[in-house]
Coordinates of C-alpha atoms and ligand atoms in Angstrom, one line a residue:
M1462 CA 103.5 53.0 19.0
N1463 CA 105.1 54.5 16.0
N1464 CA 102.2 54.1 13.6
N1465 CA 104.3 54.4 10.5
R1466 CA 106.4 51.4 11.5
R1467 CA 105.9 48.2 9.6
V1468 CA 104.7 45.4 11.9
R1469 CA 107.3 42.8 12.2
V1470 CA 107.0 40.0 14.8
R1471 CA 109.1 37.0 15.4
F1472 CA 108.6 33.6 16.9
A1473 CA 111.9 32.8 18.5
P1474 CA 111.8 29.3 19.9
S1475 CA 114.8 27.5 21.4
P1476 CA 115.1 24.0 20.0
T1477 CA 115.2 22.4 23.4
G1478 CA 112.4 19.9 22.8
P1479 CA 109.0 19.6 21.2
L1480 CA 106.8 22.7 21.1
H1481 CA 104.2 22.7 23.9
M1482 CA 100.7 24.0 23.3
G1483 CA 101.7 27.2 25.1
G1484 CA 104.5 27.7 22.6
M1485 CA 102.2 27.0 19.8
R1486 CA 99.8 29.6 21.1
T1487 CA 102.6 32.2 21.2
A1488 CA 103.4 31.4 17.6
L1489 CA 99.7 31.7 16.6
Y1490 CA 99.2 35.0 18.3
N1491 CA 102.3 36.4 16.7
Y1492 CA 101.0 35.2 13.3
F1493 CA 97.5 36.6 13.8
F1494 CA 98.9 39.9 14.8
A1495 CA 101.4 40.2 11.9
K1496 CA 98.9 39.2 9.3
Q1497 CA 96.2 41.4 10.6
H1498 CA 98.5 44.4 10.2
G1499 CA 99.8 43.3 6.9
G1500 CA 103.2 42.7 8.5
D1501 CA 105.8 40.0 8.6
F1502 CA 106.1 36.9 10.7
I1503 CA 109.7 35.8 11.2
L1504 CA 110.9 32.5 12.5
R1505 CA 114.2 32.8 14.4
I1506 CA 115.9 29.8 16.1
E1507 CA 117.5 30.8 19.4
D1508 CA 120.0 28.0 19.9
T1509 CA 122.8 29.7 21.8
D1510 CA 122.5 27.4 24.7
S1511 CA 124.2 24.3 23.4
N1512 CA 123.6 22.4 26.7
R1513 CA 119.9 22.4 26.1
F1514 CA 120.0 21.7 22.4
V1515 CA 117.8 18.7 21.4
P1516 CA 118.3 17.2 17.9
G1517 CA 115.1 17.2 15.9
A1518 CA 113.5 19.9 17.9
E1519 CA 114.0 22.6 15.2
E1520 CA 112.4 20.4 12.5
Y1521 CA 109.6 19.5 14.9
I1522 CA 108.8 23.2 15.5
I1523 CA 108.7 23.9 11.7
R1524 CA 106.5 20.9 11.0
S1525 CA 104.1 21.9 13.8
L1526 CA 103.8 25.4 12.3
A1527 CA 103.2 23.9 8.9
W1528 CA 100.6 21.5 10.2
C1529 CA 98.7 24.5 11.6
G1530 CA 98.8 26.2 8.3
I1531 CA 101.4 28.8 9.3
T1532 CA 104.1 29.8 6.9
P1533 CA 106.7 32.3 8.2
D1534 CA 107.4 35.2 5.8
E1535 CA 111.1 35.1 6.8
G1536 CA 113.4 32.6 8.3
I1537 CA 112.5 29.4 6.5
D1538 CA 112.7 28.5 2.8
E1539 CA 110.1 26.7 0.6
N1540 CA 111.5 23.3 1.8
G1541 CA 110.9 24.2 5.4
K1542 CA 114.6 24.7 6.2
V1543 CA 116.0 27.5 8.3
V1544 CA 117.5 30.1 5.9
E1545 CA 121.3 30.5 6.2
T1546 CA 122.1 32.8 3.4
K1547 CA 120.9 36.4 2.8
S1548 CA 118.5 37.0 0.0
E1549 CA 115.9 39.6 -0.9
K1550 CA 113.2 37.6 0.9
H1551 CA 115.4 36.7 3.8
P1552 CA 117.6 39.8 4.3
H1553 CA 118.6 39.0 7.9
A1554 CA 119.9 35.5 7.3
P1555 CA 121.2 33.4 9.0
Y1556 CA 118.1 33.0 11.2
R1557 CA 119.7 30.5 13.5
Q1558 CA 121.5 32.4 16.3
S1559 CA 124.4 29.9 16.5
Q1560 CA 125.2 30.8 12.9
R1561 CA 125.2 34.5 13.8
K1562 CA 127.8 33.9 16.5
P1563 CA 130.5 36.3 15.3
L1564 CA 128.2 39.3 15.3
Y1565 CA 127.3 39.5 19.0
R1566 CA 130.7 40.1 20.6
Q1567 CA 131.1 43.6 19.3
Y1568 CA 127.8 44.6 20.9
A1569 CA 128.8 43.2 24.3
E1570 CA 132.1 45.0 24.0
E1571 CA 130.4 48.2 23.1
L1572 CA 128.4 48.0 26.3
V1573 CA 131.6 47.6 28.3
K1574 CA 133.2 50.5 26.6
N1575 CA 130.3 52.7 27.4
G1576 CA 130.1 51.6 31.0
F1577 CA 127.0 49.5 30.9
A1578 CA 128.7 46.2 31.3
Y1579 CA 131.9 44.8 32.6
Y1580 CA 134.2 41.8 32.3
A1581 CA 133.9 39.2 35.0
F1582 CA 136.7 36.7 35.6
D1583 CA 135.3 34.4 38.3
T1584 CA 135.2 30.8 37.4
P1585 CA 131.9 28.9 37.6
E1586 CA 133.3 27.0 40.6
E1587 CA 134.1 30.2 42.4
I1588 CA 130.6 31.6 41.8
D1589 CA 129.1 28.3 42.9
A1590 CA 131.0 28.4 46.2
R1591 CA 129.7 31.9 46.8
R1592 CA 126.2 30.8 46.1
K1593 CA 126.5 27.9 48.5
E1594 CA 127.9 30.2 51.2
C1595 CA 124.8 32.4 50.8
E1596 CA 122.4 29.6 50.8
A1597 CA 124.0 28.2 54.0
K1598 CA 123.1 31.5 55.6
G1599 CA 119.5 31.2 54.3
E1600 CA 120.1 34.0 51.8
T1601 CA 119.4 34.1 48.1
F1602 CA 122.5 34.6 46.0
V1603 CA 122.5 37.6 43.7
Y1604 CA 125.5 38.6 41.6
G1605 CA 124.8 42.3 41.6
H1606 CA 125.5 45.8 42.7
A1607 CA 125.8 44.9 46.4
N1608 CA 128.6 42.4 45.9
R1609 CA 130.0 42.9 42.5
L1610 CA 133.1 44.5 43.8
S1611 CA 134.0 41.5 45.8
F1612 CA 134.4 39.5 42.6
R1613 CA 137.2 39.6 40.2
T1614 CA 136.0 42.0 37.5
S1615 CA 137.2 44.8 35.3
L1616 CA 135.5 47.2 37.7
N1617 CA 138.1 46.5 40.4
M1618 CA 141.3 45.7 38.6
D1619 CA 143.8 47.8 36.6
A1620 CA 143.6 47.9 32.8
E1621 CA 146.8 46.0 32.4
E1622 CA 145.7 43.0 34.5
C1623 CA 142.3 43.1 32.8
K1624 CA 143.8 43.0 29.4
K1625 CA 146.1 40.1 30.4
R1626 CA 143.3 38.1 31.8
L1627 CA 141.2 38.7 28.7
E1628 CA 143.9 37.3 26.6
E1629 CA 145.0 34.4 28.8
E1630 CA 141.8 33.2 30.4
N1631 CA 138.9 31.6 28.6
H1632 CA 136.2 31.5 31.2
W1633 CA 135.5 35.2 31.5
T1634 CA 132.1 36.7 30.8
I1635 CA 130.6 40.1 30.1
R1636 CA 128.0 41.0 32.6
F1637 CA 125.4 43.8 32.5
K1638 CA 126.0 46.4 35.1
N1639 CA 122.6 46.9 36.8
P1640 CA 121.9 50.4 38.2
E1641 CA 121.8 50.2 41.9
N1642 CA 118.5 51.8 42.6
R1643 CA 116.5 52.8 39.6
V1644 CA 112.9 52.4 38.8
V1645 CA 112.5 51.1 35.3
K1646 CA 109.1 52.0 33.9
M1647 CA 107.8 49.6 31.3
N1648 CA 104.7 49.1 29.2
D1649 CA 103.1 45.8 28.3
L1650 CA 100.3 45.8 25.7
I1651 CA 98.4 43.2 27.8
R1652 CA 99.3 44.2 31.4
G1653 CA 99.8 48.0 31.0
E1654 CA 102.3 50.0 33.0
I1655 CA 104.8 48.0 35.0
E1656 CA 107.5 49.4 37.3
I1657 CA 110.5 47.5 38.7
N1658 CA 113.3 48.7 41.0
T1659 CA 116.6 47.5 39.8
A1660 CA 117.9 47.0 43.4
T1661 CA 117.0 43.3 43.4
L1662 CA 118.2 42.4 39.9
D1663 CA 121.3 40.5 39.2
D1664 CA 124.0 41.4 36.7
K1665 CA 123.1 39.0 34.0
V1666 CA 125.8 37.4 31.8
L1667 CA 125.5 38.8 28.2
W1668 CA 128.4 37.0 26.5
K1669 CA 130.7 34.1 27.4
A1670 CA 134.3 33.7 26.3
A1671 CA 134.1 30.0 27.0
D1672 CA 131.9 29.3 23.9
Q1673 CA 132.2 32.7 22.3
L1674 CA 128.4 32.9 22.4
P1675 CA 126.0 35.5 23.7
T1676 CA 123.4 34.5 26.2
Y1677 CA 119.7 34.7 25.4
H1678 CA 119.3 38.3 26.6
L1679 CA 122.0 39.8 24.4
A1680 CA 121.3 37.7 21.3
N1681 CA 117.6 38.4 21.6
I1682 CA 117.9 42.2 21.9
V1683 CA 120.5 42.5 19.2
D1684 CA 118.5 40.3 16.8
D1685 CA 115.2 42.0 17.5
H1686 CA 116.9 45.3 16.7
L1687 CA 118.7 44.1 13.6
M1688 CA 115.6 42.3 12.3
E1689 CA 113.6 45.4 12.9
V1690 CA 111.1 43.7 15.1
S1691 CA 108.2 46.0 16.0
H1692 CA 106.3 43.8 18.5
V1693 CA 107.5 41.1 20.9
I1694 CA 104.7 38.8 21.8
R1695 CA 106.0 36.0 24.1
G1696 CA 105.3 33.9 27.2
E1697 CA 105.1 35.6 30.6
E1698 CA 108.1 33.6 31.8
W1699 CA 110.1 36.4 30.1
L1700 CA 108.4 39.2 32.0
P1701 CA 111.1 39.2 34.7
S1702 CA 113.7 39.9 31.9
L1703 CA 111.8 42.9 30.6
P1704 CA 113.6 45.5 32.8
L1705 CA 117.0 44.2 31.5
H1706 CA 115.7 44.3 28.0
Y1707 CA 114.5 47.9 28.4
M1708 CA 117.9 48.8 29.9
L1709 CA 119.7 47.1 27.0
Y1710 CA 117.8 49.1 24.4
E1711 CA 118.6 52.2 26.3
A1712 CA 122.3 51.3 26.7
F1713 CA 122.6 50.7 22.9
G1714 CA 120.7 53.9 22.2
W1715 CA 118.0 52.0 20.4
Q1716 CA 115.0 53.4 22.3
D1717 CA 113.4 54.9 19.2
T1718 CA 113.0 51.5 17.6
Q1719 CA 112.5 49.5 20.7
P1720 CA 109.7 47.0 20.1
E1721 CA 106.5 47.0 22.0
F1722 CA 106.0 44.1 24.4
A1723 CA 103.1 41.8 25.2
H1724 CA 103.5 38.9 27.6
L1725 CA 101.0 36.0 27.4
S1726 CA 99.8 34.4 30.6
L1727 CA 100.4 30.7 31.3
L1728 CA 98.3 27.8 30.2
L1729 CA 97.0 26.2 33.4
K1730 CA 96.1 22.6 34.3
P1731 CA 92.4 21.6 34.0
D1732 CA 91.9 22.3 37.7
G1733 CA 93.5 25.7 37.4
K1734 CA 96.3 24.9 39.8
G1735 CA 99.6 25.5 38.2
K1736 CA 101.2 25.4 34.8
L1737 CA 100.0 22.8 32.3
S1738 CA 102.6 20.1 31.8
K1739 CA 103.2 17.0 29.8
R1740 CA 102.6 15.0 33.0
D1741 CA 99.0 16.4 33.3
G1742 CA 98.4 15.2 29.7
D1743 CA 99.7 11.8 30.5
R1744 CA 97.7 11.6 33.7
L1745 CA 94.5 12.9 32.3
G1746 CA 94.8 11.5 28.8
F1747 CA 95.3 14.4 26.4
P1748 CA 98.2 15.6 24.3
V1749 CA 100.1 18.7 25.1
F1750 CA 102.1 18.7 21.9
P1751 CA 100.8 19.5 18.4
L1752 CA 102.6 16.5 16.8
E1753 CA 103.8 13.2 18.3
W1754 CA 107.3 13.4 19.6
V1755 CA 109.7 10.6 20.2
S1756 CA 112.5 11.4 22.6
A1757 CA 116.1 10.2 22.3
T1758 CA 115.3 7.5 24.8
G1759 CA 112.4 6.3 22.7
E1760 CA 109.7 7.8 25.0
I1761 CA 106.6 8.7 22.9
S1762 CA 104.6 11.8 23.7
R1763 CA 101.3 11.9 22.0
G1764 CA 100.3 14.7 19.6
Y1765 CA 97.0 16.3 18.7
R1766 CA 97.5 15.3 15.1
E1767 CA 98.0 11.6 15.9
D1768 CA 95.1 11.8 18.3
G1769 CA 92.9 12.6 15.4
Y1770 CA 92.5 16.4 15.8
Y1771 CA 92.0 18.5 12.7
P1772 CA 94.6 21.2 12.5
E1773 CA 91.8 23.8 12.1
A1774 CA 90.3 22.6 15.4
F1775 CA 93.6 22.7 17.1
V1776 CA 94.3 26.2 16.0
N1777 CA 90.8 27.3 17.0
L1778 CA 91.0 25.8 20.5
I1779 CA 94.5 27.1 21.1
A1780 CA 93.5 30.6 20.0
L1781 CA 90.7 30.7 22.5
L1782 CA 92.9 29.7 25.4
G1783 CA 93.5 33.2 26.8
W1784 CA 91.9 35.3 24.1
N1785 CA 88.2 35.9 23.7
P1786 CA 86.5 37.7 20.8
G1787 CA 84.1 39.5 23.1
T1788 CA 81.2 37.8 21.3
E1789 CA 79.5 34.4 21.6
Q1790 CA 81.3 33.1 18.5
E1791 CA 83.5 30.1 19.2
I1792 CA 84.3 28.7 15.8
F1793 CA 86.9 30.6 13.9
S1794 CA 88.9 29.8 10.8
L1795 CA 92.5 30.9 10.6
E1796 CA 91.4 33.8 8.3
E1797 CA 88.7 34.9 10.9
L1798 CA 91.3 34.7 13.7
V1799 CA 93.6 37.0 11.7
K1800 CA 90.7 39.4 11.3
C1801 CA 89.3 39.3 14.9
F1802 CA 92.4 38.8 17.0
S1803 CA 93.4 41.7 19.3
L1804 CA 96.0 41.9 22.0
D1805 CA 93.6 43.9 24.2
R1806 CA 91.3 40.9 24.5
V1807 CA 94.1 38.6 25.7
V1808 CA 93.5 37.8 29.4
K1809 CA 96.1 38.7 32.0
S1810 CA 95.3 35.8 34.2
G1811 CA 96.2 32.2 33.3
A1812 CA 94.0 30.3 30.9
R1813 CA 92.7 27.0 32.1
F1814 CA 92.8 24.1 29.7
N1815 CA 89.8 21.9 29.5
P1816 CA 90.4 18.6 27.5
D1817 CA 86.6 18.0 27.0
N1818 CA 86.4 21.4 25.4
A1819 CA 89.2 20.5 23.1
K1820 CA 87.2 17.4 21.9
W1821 CA 84.2 19.6 21.4
F1822 CA 86.1 21.8 19.0
N1823 CA 87.1 18.8 17.0
Q1824 CA 83.6 17.5 16.9
E1825 CA 82.4 20.9 15.5
Y1826 CA 85.0 20.7 12.7
L1827 CA 84.0 17.1 12.0
R1828 CA 80.4 18.2 11.6
Q1829 CA 81.5 20.6 8.9
K1830 CA 82.9 17.7 6.8
S1831 CA 80.8 16.0 4.1
N1832 CA 80.2 12.2 4.3
K1833 CA 82.5 11.9 1.4
E1834 CA 85.4 13.6 3.1
L1835 CA 84.8 11.6 6.3
C1836 CA 84.7 8.4 4.3
E1837 CA 88.0 9.2 2.7
Q1838 CA 89.5 9.8 6.2
F1839 CA 87.9 6.6 7.5
L1840 CA 89.0 4.2 4.7
P1841 CA 92.6 4.0 5.9
I1842 CA 91.3 3.0 9.4
L1843 CA 89.1 0.4 7.8
S1844 CA 92.0 -0.9 5.8
K1845 CA 94.0 -1.4 9.0
K1846 CA 91.1 -3.4 10.3
G1847 CA 91.3 -5.6 7.3
I1848 CA 88.3 -4.1 5.5
E1849 CA 89.8 -3.4 2.0
N1850 CA 88.0 -1.5 -0.8
P1851 CA 84.5 -1.4 0.7
N1852 CA 81.9 0.3 -1.5
A1853 CA 82.5 4.0 -0.7
E1854 CA 78.9 5.0 -1.1
W1855 CA 77.9 2.4 1.4
V1856 CA 80.5 3.5 3.9
E1857 CA 79.3 7.1 3.4
K1858 CA 75.8 6.0 4.4
I1859 CA 77.1 4.2 7.4
I1860 CA 79.0 7.3 8.5
S1861 CA 75.9 9.4 8.0
S1862 CA 74.0 7.2 10.5
V1863 CA 76.6 7.7 13.3
R1864 CA 78.5 10.9 12.5
D1865 CA 76.6 13.0 15.1
R1866 CA 78.1 10.9 17.9
A1867 CA 81.8 11.1 16.8
H1868 CA 84.3 13.5 18.1
F1869 CA 87.0 12.1 15.9
V1870 CA 87.2 10.0 12.7
S1871 CA 88.9 7.4 14.8
D1872 CA 85.6 7.0 16.8
F1873 CA 83.9 5.7 13.7
W1874 CA 85.3 2.2 14.0
E1875 CA 83.8 1.7 17.5
L1876 CA 80.6 3.3 16.3
T1877 CA 80.3 1.2 13.2
H1878 CA 82.4 -2.0 13.3
F1879 CA 79.2 -4.2 13.4
F1880 CA 78.3 -3.0 9.9
F1881 CA 81.6 -4.6 8.7
E1882 CA 81.8 -7.6 10.9
R1883 CA 79.1 -10.1 12.0
P1884 CA 78.7 -10.4 15.7
T1885 CA 80.5 -13.5 17.0
E1886 CA 79.7 -12.8 20.7
Y1887 CA 76.7 -11.3 22.3
D1888 CA 76.6 -9.0 25.3
A1889 CA 75.6 -11.0 28.4
T1890 CA 73.6 -8.3 30.1
S1891 CA 71.6 -7.6 26.9
I1892 CA 70.9 -11.4 26.5
K1893 CA 69.6 -11.5 30.0
K1894 CA 67.4 -8.5 29.5
F1895 CA 66.1 -8.9 26.0
W1896 CA 66.5 -12.5 24.7
K1897 CA 63.4 -13.8 26.4
D1898 CA 61.4 -17.0 25.7
E1899 CA 58.2 -15.1 25.1
I1900 CA 59.8 -12.7 22.6
L1901 CA 61.8 -15.1 20.5
P1902 CA 58.8 -16.5 18.4
L1903 CA 57.9 -12.9 17.6
V1904 CA 61.6 -12.1 16.7
N1905 CA 61.4 -15.1 14.3
E1906 CA 58.2 -14.0 12.8
I1907 CA 59.1 -10.3 12.4
S1908 CA 62.5 -11.3 10.8
E1909 CA 60.7 -13.4 8.2
M1910 CA 58.4 -10.4 7.5
I1911 CA 61.4 -8.0 7.2
A1912 CA 63.2 -10.4 4.9
G1913 CA 60.4 -10.1 2.4
I1914 CA 60.2 -6.3 2.3
E1915 CA 60.8 -4.8 -1.1
P1916 CA 62.4 -2.4 -1.8
F1917 CA 64.6 -3.2 1.2
Q1918 CA 65.0 0.4 2.4
K1919 CA 65.0 2.0 5.7
E1920 CA 61.7 3.9 5.5
N1921 CA 59.9 0.7 4.3
I1922 CA 61.5 -1.4 7.0
E1923 CA 60.7 1.1 9.7
E1924 CA 57.1 1.4 8.6
Q1925 CA 56.4 -2.3 8.3
I1926 CA 58.0 -3.1 11.6
H1927 CA 55.7 -0.5 13.1
T1928 CA 52.6 -1.9 11.4
F1929 CA 53.5 -5.5 12.4
I1930 CA 54.0 -4.7 16.0
T1931 CA 50.9 -2.5 16.3
E1932 CA 48.8 -5.2 14.6
K1933 CA 50.1 -7.9 16.9
G1934 CA 49.7 -5.6 19.9
A1935 CA 53.3 -6.8 20.7
P1936 CA 55.8 -5.0 23.0
M1937 CA 57.7 -2.7 20.6
G1938 CA 60.7 -1.9 22.9
K1939 CA 61.4 -5.5 23.7
I1940 CA 61.2 -6.7 20.1
M1941 CA 63.4 -3.9 18.9
N1942 CA 66.0 -4.6 21.6
A1943 CA 66.1 -8.3 20.8
L1944 CA 66.5 -7.5 17.1
R1945 CA 69.3 -5.2 17.8
L1946 CA 71.0 -7.8 20.0
A1947 CA 70.8 -10.3 17.1
I1948 CA 72.2 -8.0 14.4
V1949 CA 74.7 -5.9 16.4
G1950 CA 75.6 -8.2 19.3
A1951 CA 75.1 -5.5 21.9
S1952 CA 72.7 -2.7 22.8
K1953 CA 74.3 0.0 20.7
G1954 CA 74.3 1.5 17.3
P1955 CA 72.0 3.8 15.3
G1956 CA 68.3 3.0 14.6
V1957 CA 67.5 -0.7 14.0
A1958 CA 65.9 0.0 10.6
D1959 CA 69.0 1.9 9.6
I1960 CA 71.3 -1.0 10.4
I1961 CA 69.0 -3.6 8.7
A1962 CA 68.8 -1.6 5.5
L1963 CA 72.5 -0.9 5.4
I1964 CA 73.6 -4.5 6.0
G1965 CA 71.1 -5.7 3.4
V1966 CA 68.7 -8.6 3.4
D1967 CA 71.1 -11.5 3.0
E1968 CA 73.4 -10.4 5.8
F1969 CA 70.3 -9.7 7.9
N1970 CA 69.1 -13.2 7.4
V1971 CA 72.4 -14.7 8.3
R1972 CA 72.7 -12.6 11.5
I1973 CA 69.2 -13.5 12.6
S1974 CA 69.6 -17.2 12.1
N1975 CA 73.1 -17.1 13.8
A1976 CA 71.6 -15.3 16.8
L1977 CA 68.7 -17.7 17.0
S1978 CA 70.9 -20.7 16.9
T1979 CA 73.9 -19.6 19.0
I1980 CA 72.7 -17.3 21.8
N1981 CA 72.6 -19.3 24.9
R1982 CA 70.3 -18.1 27.6
Ligands
LIG3069 N1 114.0 31.7 22.9 C1 113.0 32.2 23.8 C2 112.0 31.0 24.1 O1 112.2 29.9 23.6 C3 112.2 33.3 23.2 C4 111.8 34.4 24.1 C5 111.4 35.6 23.4 O2 110.5 35.5 22.6 O3 111.9 36.6 23.6 O4 111.1 31.1 24.9

């Protein structure tokens, strides 16, 4: 690496749908790397394939980055819009490739002129027919050095005809002319040295007259060059394109400023068998997208944000999918990730995603929040349940009694609803087990004693229940379970004394008398 070079990386998504966790990880690793080196993180939208364009995807990608706390240095403005006009801060605008359309053709033509590419005039139908012919023989179709002279190209027609066709036809393309038998030596910052023989490669299309647009390969190389990108960090699905990209840099004579490459391994299904997909998420009940996404047909894909994940937890868990710090540390803030991240600790093999582990991360971040913060986050949920303006201090105490058992703020309702609503039904199994004839007189008696406790506080209640039961020589477990059933309606919740103190003496009395009069054995 040229050490004097400013680190400039880009995240270059194609707006073909919502950003998958894997794409988010690519963005994060680029960001960590750029910030660690005091460099720039550029957002570039690669939208040259109009067939795959999905409305809303670009905004979704930008909102997802923002949710994770990532602001690109170049490419989007303060309002989160892709920059279209050059300025000091955004010198390479526009950052949407479709808006850079006029600039690519000259580069493709330059390659033709210098013998690295050629014009190809076959129609898509003709190529398709050739493909089918091959497949019928059980062969794989490659448009390359072995058969390129059997097509209609500038390589095998005179200049006059070629010129005429270029003017009159509109389906021609410019294809890269792969060397017949050359070993391309490449370097990947994660995988090391890689060698590929060009013999099996096809002559990729670089530019198409039909829509006057470059393909991904040409646009990507030209833009990385013009935008002075120093490092390309992207998914391993692009590794097979690396020889072509190397050869393109060479053909343009841009080797000296060619970026370094790092290809990230796939995110794998929880069982490790194959690439993690949205279907795995649906099947096993976890999101694969940062934010909820509603497709054009109205299909909703769940998002980490809507599932109650904190963005810090999401960033942390994604960062550790395929990278390890080399220590036992698991909890990392964004700032710490920027400090600790390094490409040489990114694994070469796929990273298996474990949904339980994801929940664990959120729990860790929830534990870092104060009761006050958690209360603020819980109040909207309470409001949806019809609990308006509860006393915040009281809610904080309730949260404090259950917070250790929650992974998400949304778990709080299930863990605490009985504080806010009296039981109207009682769990049948608990009734059978705990609501026994021989215990009920004691429940009655202990309840009267509790109702008289002053001050009506947890420690007092706990202590006096204990004294009462010890003095009577009564079965502690059975009485406590019966009391719990009466005030909660089931065998759940934090300590009985906690619940009693928090609901207060009046509510306690109502619940006990309701239970004694309504529970049918
Ligand atoms: N547009 C490509 C994608 O969406 C980017 C590949 C690259 O980073 O070179 O995956």
